[in-house]
Amino acid sequence: MLKSFTSNYSDNSTDAGFQFTFFCDVCKDGYKSSFIESQTYKKKKGARLLGQGASIVGSFAGGVASRVGHSAERGSSAISQQFEGKSPEWHKEHEEAFDKAQNEAMEHFHRCPGCTLYTCDQCWNEDATLCTTCSPRQEVYVAKAHAKAMQRNIDDAGKGATVWEGKIESKTTMCPSCGKPSGTGKFCNNCGASLELKECPNCGAKNAQTTRFCNNCGENLLAKPAAAAGKCSGCGFENPPGTKFCGECGNKME
């Protein structure tokens, strides 16, 4: 029974030879051991009849070749089913090759004393003698924290940023004279009519040209202003609006 220094591995062996891939428990990157040719296969490859065991090996080899890199067989039970039917000589070679592959791969892995995971060189913090999951590299962690802080600062600055400084006021978008889009100027682009806002005579609020009542105080903007009463400068008599001569003394009204 094969027993690896890490359970996270795949057996890529075929009847022609032996090769294994060991994976990092953190990043899942793999290290593939050197290929070792099977002496049993080398002796039998020229024979005419390989026997039942060799036939099974041959059919399995074809299936494995089409699936290399797409799946990983893990666990002793899966391994035993995978190579069922092979000769005792082949199995002996397989175990010896597996031992050599482990010794070769162990040089590229580290066992973390904190979480007991096997990690590759990239996931190993050599200063802390722990994996980078248990003890991230200081320069990497600082850079990551700096990047997150920068993102937060940009987001906060964006919330309070002023992206438009124009004056917000009511604009006449349709010309009250011709009824067409008037543009953004003081006069209509089509007929030249004035687009100045209408000022309420009561409160002074600005209203659109087509507004009938002031949106601030409700004053009727279409009503004509009442004529001022005429007070005689000579005798002080109050004359009706529009009077040209005083009705009391006949003085000419100014």
PDB file of C-alpha atoms in Angstrom:
ATOM      1  CA  MET A   1       0.000   0.000   0.000  1.00  0.00           C
ATOM      2  CA  LEU A   2       1.361   3.391  -1.000  1.00  0.00           C
ATOM      3  CA  LYS A   3       1.662   5.979   1.740  1.00  0.00           C
ATOM      4  CA  SER A   4       2.728   9.484   0.800  1.00  0.00           C
ATOM      5  CA  PHE A   5       4.239  12.214   2.956  1.00  0.00           C
ATOM      6  CA  THR A   6       1.206  14.213   1.811  1.00  0.00           C
ATOM      7  CA  SER A   7      -2.215  12.851   0.837  1.00  0.00           C
ATOM      8  CA  ASN A   8      -2.587  15.560  -1.787  1.00  0.00           C
ATOM      9  CA  TYR A   9      -1.008  13.826  -4.796  1.00  0.00           C
ATOM     10  CA  SER A  10      -1.904  12.067  -8.024  1.00  0.00           C
ATOM     11  CA  ASP A  11      -0.455   8.904  -9.525  1.00  0.00           C
ATOM     12  CA  ASN A  12       0.289   9.365 -13.222  1.00  0.00           C
ATOM     13  CA  SER A  13       1.863   5.945 -13.674  1.00  0.00           C
ATOM     14  CA  THR A  14       1.076   3.717 -16.665  1.00  0.00           C
ATOM     15  CA  ASP A  15       2.233   0.265 -17.707  1.00  0.00           C
ATOM     16  CA  ALA A  16       5.189   1.953 -19.440  1.00  0.00           C
ATOM     17  CA  GLY A  17       6.534   3.726 -16.366  1.00  0.00           C
ATOM     18  CA  PHE A  18       5.999   5.648 -13.172  1.00  0.00           C
ATOM     19  CA  GLN A  19       5.463   9.319 -12.404  1.00  0.00           C
ATOM     20  CA  PHE A  20       3.729  11.183  -9.582  1.00  0.00           C
ATOM     21  CA  THR A  21       2.523  14.744  -8.972  1.00  0.00           C
ATOM     22  CA  PHE A  22       2.541  16.191  -5.452  1.00  0.00           C
ATOM     23  CA  PHE A  23       0.420  19.274  -4.734  1.00  0.00           C
ATOM     24  CA  CYS A  24       0.861  22.175  -2.322  1.00  0.00           C
ATOM     25  CA  ASP A  25      -1.910  22.139   0.301  1.00  0.00           C
ATOM     26  CA  VAL A  26      -2.188  25.953   0.134  1.00  0.00           C
ATOM     27  CA  CYS A  27      -1.970  27.075  -3.507  1.00  0.00           C
ATOM     28  CA  LYS A  28      -2.554  23.636  -5.112  1.00  0.00           C
ATOM     29  CA  ASP A  29       0.414  24.046  -7.463  1.00  0.00           C
ATOM     30  CA  GLY A  30       2.029  20.695  -8.209  1.00  0.00           C
ATOM     31  CA  TYR A  31       5.493  19.199  -8.529  1.00  0.00           C
ATOM     32  CA  LYS A  32       5.810  16.300 -10.976  1.00  0.00           C
ATOM     33  CA  SER A  33       8.516  13.743 -10.261  1.00  0.00           C
ATOM     34  CA  SER A  34      10.902  12.409 -12.863  1.00  0.00           C
ATOM     35  CA  PHE A  35       9.604   9.619 -15.116  1.00  0.00           C
ATOM     36  CA  ILE A  36      10.939   6.127 -14.308  1.00  0.00           C
ATOM     37  CA  GLU A  37      10.594   3.506 -17.045  1.00  0.00           C
ATOM     38  CA  SER A  38       9.097   0.145 -16.067  1.00  0.00           C
ATOM     39  CA  GLN A  39      11.520  -2.719 -16.586  1.00  0.00           C
ATOM     40  CA  THR A  40       8.616  -5.159 -16.635  1.00  0.00           C
ATOM     41  CA  TYR A  41       7.018  -3.289 -19.531  1.00  0.00           C
ATOM     42  CA  LYS A  42      10.361  -3.039 -21.309  1.00  0.00           C
ATOM     43  CA  LYS A  43      10.766  -6.820 -21.216  1.00  0.00           C
ATOM     44  CA  LYS A  44       7.217  -7.542 -22.374  1.00  0.00           C
ATOM     45  CA  LYS A  45       6.728  -4.846 -25.028  1.00  0.00           C
ATOM     46  CA  GLY A  46       8.251  -7.061 -27.713  1.00  0.00           C
ATOM     47  CA  ALA A  47       6.299 -10.159 -26.754  1.00  0.00           C
ATOM     48  CA  ARG A  48       3.389 -11.275 -28.921  1.00  0.00           C
ATOM     49  CA  LEU A  49       1.063 -12.345 -26.128  1.00  0.00           C
ATOM     50  CA  LEU A  50       1.112 -10.300 -22.938  1.00  0.00           C
ATOM     51  CA  GLY A  51      -1.542 -12.235 -21.046  1.00  0.00           C
ATOM     52  CA  GLN A  52      -4.696 -11.032 -19.409  1.00  0.00           C
ATOM     53  CA  GLY A  53      -2.952  -8.792 -16.868  1.00  0.00           C
ATOM     54  CA  ALA A  54      -0.956  -7.019 -19.559  1.00  0.00           C
ATOM     55  CA  SER A  55      -4.108  -6.506 -21.667  1.00  0.00           C
ATOM     56  CA  ILE A  56      -5.832  -4.735 -18.809  1.00  0.00           C
ATOM     57  CA  VAL A  57      -2.727  -2.616 -18.307  1.00  0.00           C
ATOM     58  CA  GLY A  58      -2.686  -1.681 -21.988  1.00  0.00           C
ATOM     59  CA  SER A  59      -6.350  -0.628 -22.070  1.00  0.00           C
ATOM     60  CA  PHE A  60      -5.914   1.365 -18.887  1.00  0.00           C
ATOM     61  CA  ALA A  61      -2.849   3.124 -20.284  1.00  0.00           C
ATOM     62  CA  GLY A  62      -4.841   4.366 -23.271  1.00  0.00           C
ATOM     63  CA  GLY A  63      -7.533   5.798 -21.011  1.00  0.00           C
ATOM     64  CA  VAL A  64      -5.029   7.505 -18.737  1.00  0.00           C
ATOM     65  CA  ALA A  65      -3.169   9.081 -21.652  1.00  0.00           C
ATOM     66  CA  SER A  66      -6.339  10.861 -22.751  1.00  0.00           C
ATOM     67  CA  ARG A  67      -7.053  12.178 -19.261  1.00  0.00           C
ATOM     68  CA  VAL A  68      -3.615  13.407 -18.141  1.00  0.00           C
ATOM     69  CA  GLY A  69      -3.899  16.724 -16.341  1.00  0.00           C
ATOM     70  CA  HIS A  70      -7.693  16.528 -15.934  1.00  0.00           C
ATOM     71  CA  SER A  71      -8.099  14.419 -12.773  1.00  0.00           C
ATOM     72  CA  ALA A  72      -6.178  13.299  -9.701  1.00  0.00           C
ATOM     73  CA  GLU A  73      -6.478   9.909  -8.045  1.00  0.00           C
ATOM     74  CA  ARG A  74      -6.162  10.134  -4.248  1.00  0.00           C
ATOM     75  CA  GLY A  75      -6.205   7.500  -1.495  1.00  0.00           C
ATOM     76  CA  SER A  76      -4.967   3.941  -1.280  1.00  0.00           C
ATOM     77  CA  SER A  77      -8.326   2.416  -2.287  1.00  0.00           C
ATOM     78  CA  ALA A  78      -8.443   4.447  -5.492  1.00  0.00           C
ATOM     79  CA  ILE A  79      -4.834   3.515  -6.273  1.00  0.00           C
ATOM     80  CA  SER A  80      -5.519  -0.201  -5.797  1.00  0.00           C
ATOM     81  CA  GLN A  81      -8.518  -0.066  -8.152  1.00  0.00           C
ATOM     82  CA  GLN A  82      -6.577   1.948 -10.692  1.00  0.00           C
ATOM     83  CA  PHE A  83      -3.823  -0.632 -11.053  1.00  0.00           C
ATOM     84  CA  GLU A  84      -5.854  -3.788 -10.490  1.00  0.00           C
ATOM     85  CA  GLY A  85      -4.723  -6.638 -12.732  1.00  0.00           C
ATOM     86  CA  LYS A  86      -1.081  -5.653 -13.055  1.00  0.00           C
ATOM     87  CA  SER A  87       1.654  -8.156 -12.350  1.00  0.00           C
ATOM     88  CA  PRO A  88       3.406  -8.450  -8.957  1.00  0.00           C
ATOM     89  CA  GLU A  89       6.656  -7.396 -10.617  1.00  0.00           C
ATOM     90  CA  TRP A  90       5.025  -4.187 -11.876  1.00  0.00           C
ATOM     91  CA  HIS A  91       3.594  -3.419  -8.408  1.00  0.00           C
ATOM     92  CA  LYS A  92       7.014  -3.883  -6.825  1.00  0.00           C
ATOM     93  CA  GLU A  93       8.539  -1.479  -9.323  1.00  0.00           C
ATOM     94  CA  HIS A  94       5.660   0.919  -8.674  1.00  0.00           C
ATOM     95  CA  GLU A  95       6.289   1.038  -4.927  1.00  0.00           C
ATOM     96  CA  GLU A  96      10.023   1.551  -5.392  1.00  0.00           C
ATOM     97  CA  ALA A  97       9.379   4.351  -7.896  1.00  0.00           C
ATOM     98  CA  PHE A  98       6.910   5.959  -5.493  1.00  0.00           C
ATOM     99  CA  ASP A  99       9.508   6.021  -2.710  1.00  0.00           C
ATOM    100  CA  LYS A 100      12.020   7.677  -5.038  1.00  0.00           C
ATOM    101  CA  ALA A 101       9.411  10.225  -6.179  1.00  0.00           C
ATOM    102  CA  GLN A 102       8.585  11.149  -2.583  1.00  0.00           C
ATOM    103  CA  ASN A 103      12.247  11.684  -1.715  1.00  0.00           C
ATOM    104  CA  GLU A 104      12.592  13.844  -4.796  1.00  0.00           C
ATOM    105  CA  ALA A 105       9.461  15.896  -4.100  1.00  0.00           C
ATOM    106  CA  MET A 106      10.079  16.409  -0.368  1.00  0.00           C
ATOM    107  CA  GLU A 107      12.965  18.727  -1.236  1.00  0.00           C
ATOM    108  CA  HIS A 108      10.393  21.163  -2.670  1.00  0.00           C
ATOM    109  CA  PHE A 109       7.866  21.034   0.202  1.00  0.00           C
ATOM    110  CA  HIS A 110       7.721  22.193   3.821  1.00  0.00           C
ATOM    111  CA  ARG A 111       5.524  20.860   6.628  1.00  0.00           C
ATOM    112  CA  CYS A 112       4.039  23.721   8.624  1.00  0.00           C
ATOM    113  CA  PRO A 113       4.218  23.063  12.396  1.00  0.00           C
ATOM    114  CA  GLY A 114       1.229  25.359  12.923  1.00  0.00           C
ATOM    115  CA  CYS A 115      -1.378  23.725  10.673  1.00  0.00           C
ATOM    116  CA  THR A 116       0.569  20.565   9.626  1.00  0.00           C
ATOM    117  CA  LEU A 117      -0.038  21.315   5.936  1.00  0.00           C
ATOM    118  CA  TYR A 118       2.594  20.641   3.275  1.00  0.00           C
ATOM    119  CA  THR A 119       3.407  23.751   1.287  1.00  0.00           C
ATOM    120  CA  CYS A 120       5.602  24.659  -1.669  1.00  0.00           C
ATOM    121  CA  ASP A 121       8.433  27.219  -1.486  1.00  0.00           C
ATOM    122  CA  GLN A 122       6.107  30.015  -2.623  1.00  0.00           C
ATOM    123  CA  CYS A 123       3.710  29.402   0.277  1.00  0.00           C
ATOM    124  CA  TRP A 124       6.413  29.073   2.917  1.00  0.00           C
ATOM    125  CA  ASN A 125       7.493  31.953   5.185  1.00  0.00           C
ATOM    126  CA  GLU A 126      11.120  31.125   5.744  1.00  0.00           C
ATOM    127  CA  ASP A 127      11.558  33.887   8.364  1.00  0.00           C
ATOM    128  CA  ALA A 128       8.767  32.566  10.613  1.00  0.00           C
ATOM    129  CA  THR A 129       9.222  28.877   9.621  1.00  0.00           C
ATOM    130  CA  LEU A 130       5.479  28.706   9.073  1.00  0.00           C
ATOM    131  CA  CYS A 131       3.282  28.598   5.996  1.00  0.00           C
ATOM    132  CA  THR A 132       2.032  31.905   4.632  1.00  0.00           C
ATOM    133  CA  THR A 133      -1.497  31.039   5.786  1.00  0.00           C
ATOM    134  CA  CYS A 134      -0.377  30.881   9.425  1.00  0.00           C
ATOM    135  CA  SER A 135       2.175  33.684   9.083  1.00  0.00           C
ATOM    136  CA  PRO A 136       1.934  35.885   5.967  1.00  0.00           C
ATOM    137  CA  ARG A 137       5.135  37.523   4.759  1.00  0.00           C
ATOM    138  CA  GLN A 138       5.355  40.990   6.273  1.00  0.00           C
ATOM    139  CA  GLU A 139       6.080  42.828   3.034  1.00  0.00           C
ATOM    140  CA  VAL A 140       3.217  41.066   1.261  1.00  0.00           C
ATOM    141  CA  TYR A 141       0.750  41.702   4.085  1.00  0.00           C
ATOM    142  CA  VAL A 142       1.773  45.370   4.310  1.00  0.00           C
ATOM    143  CA  ALA A 143       1.393  45.816   0.553  1.00  0.00           C
ATOM    144  CA  LYS A 144      -2.023  44.161   0.641  1.00  0.00           C
ATOM    145  CA  ALA A 145      -3.163  46.314   3.588  1.00  0.00           C
ATOM    146  CA  HIS A 146      -1.823  49.428   1.824  1.00  0.00           C
ATOM    147  CA  ALA A 147      -3.782  48.576  -1.315  1.00  0.00           C
ATOM    148  CA  LYS A 148      -7.000  48.085   0.676  1.00  0.00           C
ATOM    149  CA  ALA A 149      -6.471  51.378   2.541  1.00  0.00           C
ATOM    150  CA  MET A 150      -5.892  53.162  -0.760  1.00  0.00           C
ATOM    151  CA  GLN A 151      -9.154  51.782  -2.119  1.00  0.00           C
ATOM    152  CA  ARG A 152     -11.031  52.946   0.988  1.00  0.00           C
ATOM    153  CA  ASN A 153      -9.495  56.415   0.725  1.00  0.00           C
ATOM    154  CA  ILE A 154     -10.430  56.694  -2.932  1.00  0.00           C
ATOM    155  CA  ASP A 155     -13.995  55.573  -2.198  1.00  0.00           C
ATOM    156  CA  ASP A 156     -14.316  58.061   0.683  1.00  0.00           C
ATOM    157  CA  ALA A 157     -12.879  60.867  -1.424  1.00  0.00           C
ATOM    158  CA  GLY A 158     -15.227  59.988  -4.255  1.00  0.00           C
ATOM    159  CA  LYS A 159     -18.263  60.280  -1.978  1.00  0.00           C
ATOM    160  CA  GLY A 160     -17.381  63.854  -1.034  1.00  0.00           C
ATOM    161  CA  ALA A 161     -15.944  64.950  -4.376  1.00  0.00           C
ATOM    162  CA  THR A 162     -17.562  67.879  -6.205  1.00  0.00           C
ATOM    163  CA  VAL A 163     -17.877  66.851  -9.839  1.00  0.00           C
ATOM    164  CA  TRP A 164     -20.062  69.776 -10.964  1.00  0.00           C
ATOM    165  CA  GLU A 165     -19.874  73.375  -9.823  1.00  0.00           C
ATOM    166  CA  GLY A 166     -22.592  74.966 -11.943  1.00  0.00           C
ATOM    167  CA  LYS A 167     -25.398  77.033 -10.444  1.00  0.00           C
ATOM    168  CA  ILE A 168     -28.590  75.079  -9.944  1.00  0.00           C
ATOM    169  CA  GLU A 169     -31.515  77.148 -11.136  1.00  0.00           C
ATOM    170  CA  SER A 170     -34.697  76.732 -13.126  1.00  0.00           C
ATOM    171  CA  LYS A 171     -34.205  76.785 -16.888  1.00  0.00           C
ATOM    172  CA  THR A 172     -36.780  77.214 -19.641  1.00  0.00           C
ATOM    173  CA  THR A 173     -36.266  74.221 -21.885  1.00  0.00           C
ATOM    174  CA  MET A 174     -39.220  74.820 -24.219  1.00  0.00           C
ATOM    175  CA  CYS A 175     -39.725  78.226 -25.803  1.00  0.00           C
ATOM    176  CA  PRO A 176     -43.031  79.771 -24.616  1.00  0.00           C
ATOM    177  CA  SER A 177     -43.321  81.550 -27.924  1.00  0.00           C
ATOM    178  CA  CYS A 178     -42.699  78.855 -30.594  1.00  0.00           C
ATOM    179  CA  GLY A 179     -42.980  75.735 -28.403  1.00  0.00           C
ATOM    180  CA  LYS A 180     -39.690  74.231 -29.640  1.00  0.00           C
ATOM    181  CA  PRO A 181     -36.569  73.291 -27.652  1.00  0.00           C
ATOM    182  CA  SER A 182     -34.994  76.601 -26.765  1.00  0.00           C
ATOM    183  CA  GLY A 183     -31.372  75.672 -25.940  1.00  0.00           C
ATOM    184  CA  THR A 184     -29.364  76.940 -22.988  1.00  0.00           C
ATOM    185  CA  GLY A 185     -28.952  80.602 -23.923  1.00  0.00           C
ATOM    186  CA  LYS A 186     -30.991  83.692 -22.992  1.00  0.00           C
ATOM    187  CA  PHE A 187     -32.884  83.641 -26.276  1.00  0.00           C
ATOM    188  CA  CYS A 188     -34.657  80.842 -28.154  1.00  0.00           C
ATOM    189  CA  ASN A 189     -32.536  79.108 -30.808  1.00  0.00           C
ATOM    190  CA  ASN A 190     -35.510  78.964 -33.168  1.00  0.00           C
ATOM    191  CA  CYS A 191     -37.462  82.234 -32.870  1.00  0.00           C
ATOM    192  CA  GLY A 192     -35.229  84.471 -30.764  1.00  0.00           C
ATOM    193  CA  ALA A 193     -37.802  85.025 -28.012  1.00  0.00           C
ATOM    194  CA  SER A 194     -36.457  85.978 -24.591  1.00  0.00           C
ATOM    195  CA  LEU A 195     -36.013  83.106 -22.156  1.00  0.00           C
ATOM    196  CA  GLU A 196     -35.368  85.230 -19.078  1.00  0.00           C
ATOM    197  CA  LEU A 197     -37.112  83.982 -15.974  1.00  0.00           C
ATOM    198  CA  LYS A 198     -40.243  85.833 -14.875  1.00  0.00           C
ATOM    199  CA  GLU A 199     -39.898  87.735 -11.595  1.00  0.00           C
ATOM    200  CA  CYS A 200     -42.797  87.717  -9.176  1.00  0.00           C
ATOM    201  CA  PRO A 201     -43.901  91.326  -8.430  1.00  0.00           C
ATOM    202  CA  ASN A 202     -44.904  90.280  -4.919  1.00  0.00           C
ATOM    203  CA  CYS A 203     -41.918  88.295  -3.571  1.00  0.00           C
ATOM    204  CA  GLY A 204     -39.291  88.584  -6.315  1.00  0.00           C
ATOM    205  CA  ALA A 205     -38.925  84.806  -6.862  1.00  0.00           C
ATOM    206  CA  LYS A 206     -37.826  83.574 -10.302  1.00  0.00           C
ATOM    207  CA  ASN A 207     -40.376  81.600 -12.310  1.00  0.00           C
ATOM    208  CA  ALA A 208     -40.467  80.042 -15.764  1.00  0.00           C
ATOM    209  CA  GLN A 209     -42.048  82.103 -18.552  1.00  0.00           C
ATOM    210  CA  THR A 210     -45.078  79.809 -18.776  1.00  0.00           C
ATOM    211  CA  THR A 211     -45.788  79.780 -15.022  1.00  0.00           C
ATOM    212  CA  ARG A 212     -49.156  81.353 -14.152  1.00  0.00           C
ATOM    213  CA  PHE A 213     -48.730  81.539 -10.403  1.00  0.00           C
ATOM    214  CA  CYS A 214     -45.565  82.170  -8.425  1.00  0.00           C
ATOM    215  CA  ASN A 215     -44.082  78.952  -7.119  1.00  0.00           C
ATOM    216  CA  ASN A 216     -42.989  80.766  -3.959  1.00  0.00           C
ATOM    217  CA  CYS A 217     -45.978  82.872  -2.840  1.00  0.00           C
ATOM    218  CA  GLY A 218     -48.803  81.967  -5.257  1.00  0.00           C
ATOM    219  CA  GLU A 219     -49.131  85.458  -6.762  1.00  0.00           C
ATOM    220  CA  ASN A 220     -50.988  85.591 -10.092  1.00  0.00           C
ATOM    221  CA  LEU A 221     -48.259  86.341 -12.612  1.00  0.00           C
ATOM    222  CA  LEU A 222     -50.645  86.933 -15.516  1.00  0.00           C
ATOM    223  CA  ALA A 223     -52.720  89.677 -13.825  1.00  0.00           C
ATOM    224  CA  LYS A 224     -52.033  93.204 -15.009  1.00  0.00           C
ATOM    225  CA  PRO A 225     -50.676  95.505 -12.278  1.00  0.00           C
ATOM    226  CA  ALA A 226     -53.203  98.021 -10.974  1.00  0.00           C
ATOM    227  CA  ALA A 227     -52.657 101.645 -12.001  1.00  0.00           C
ATOM    228  CA  ALA A 228     -51.336 103.866  -9.266  1.00  0.00           C
ATOM    229  CA  ALA A 229     -53.836 106.253  -7.671  1.00  0.00           C
ATOM    230  CA  GLY A 230     -53.416 109.934  -8.640  1.00  0.00           C
ATOM    231  CA  LYS A 231     -52.831 112.312  -5.724  1.00  0.00           C
ATOM    232  CA  CYS A 232     -52.884 115.993  -6.622  1.00  0.00           C
ATOM    233  CA  SER A 233     -49.670 117.764  -5.714  1.00  0.00           C
ATOM    234  CA  GLY A 234     -51.528 121.056  -5.398  1.00  0.00           C
ATOM    235  CA  CYS A 235     -54.434 120.286  -3.107  1.00  0.00           C
ATOM    236  CA  GLY A 236     -53.763 116.728  -2.080  1.00  0.00           C
ATOM    237  CA  PHE A 237     -57.032 115.401  -3.475  1.00  0.00           C
ATOM    238  CA  GLU A 238     -57.072 111.671  -4.266  1.00  0.00           C
ATOM    239  CA  ASN A 239     -58.028 111.224  -7.896  1.00  0.00           C
ATOM    240  CA  PRO A 240     -58.975 107.953  -9.634  1.00  0.00           C
ATOM    241  CA  PRO A 241     -56.135 106.128 -11.409  1.00  0.00           C
ATOM    242  CA  GLY A 242     -55.368 107.555 -14.820  1.00  0.00           C
ATOM    243  CA  THR A 243     -56.684 111.075 -14.086  1.00  0.00           C
ATOM    244  CA  LYS A 244     -54.780 113.732 -16.040  1.00  0.00           C
ATOM    245  CA  PHE A 245     -56.185 116.806 -14.197  1.00  0.00           C
ATOM    246  CA  CYS A 246     -57.206 117.092 -10.576  1.00  0.00           C
ATOM    247  CA  GLY A 247     -60.964 116.910 -10.112  1.00  0.00           C
ATOM    248  CA  GLU A 248     -60.818 119.268  -7.128  1.00  0.00           C
ATOM    249  CA  CYS A 249     -58.557 122.130  -8.264  1.00  0.00           C
ATOM    250  CA  GLY A 250     -57.901 121.386 -11.939  1.00  0.00           C
ATOM    251  CA  ASN A 251     -54.163 121.102 -11.435  1.00  0.00           C
ATOM    252  CA  LYS A 252     -52.345 118.979 -14.069  1.00  0.00           C
ATOM    253  CA  MET A 253     -51.390 115.640 -12.682  1.00  0.00           C
ATOM    254  CA  GLU A 254     -47.754 114.690 -13.048  1.00  0.00           C
TER     255      GLU A 254
END
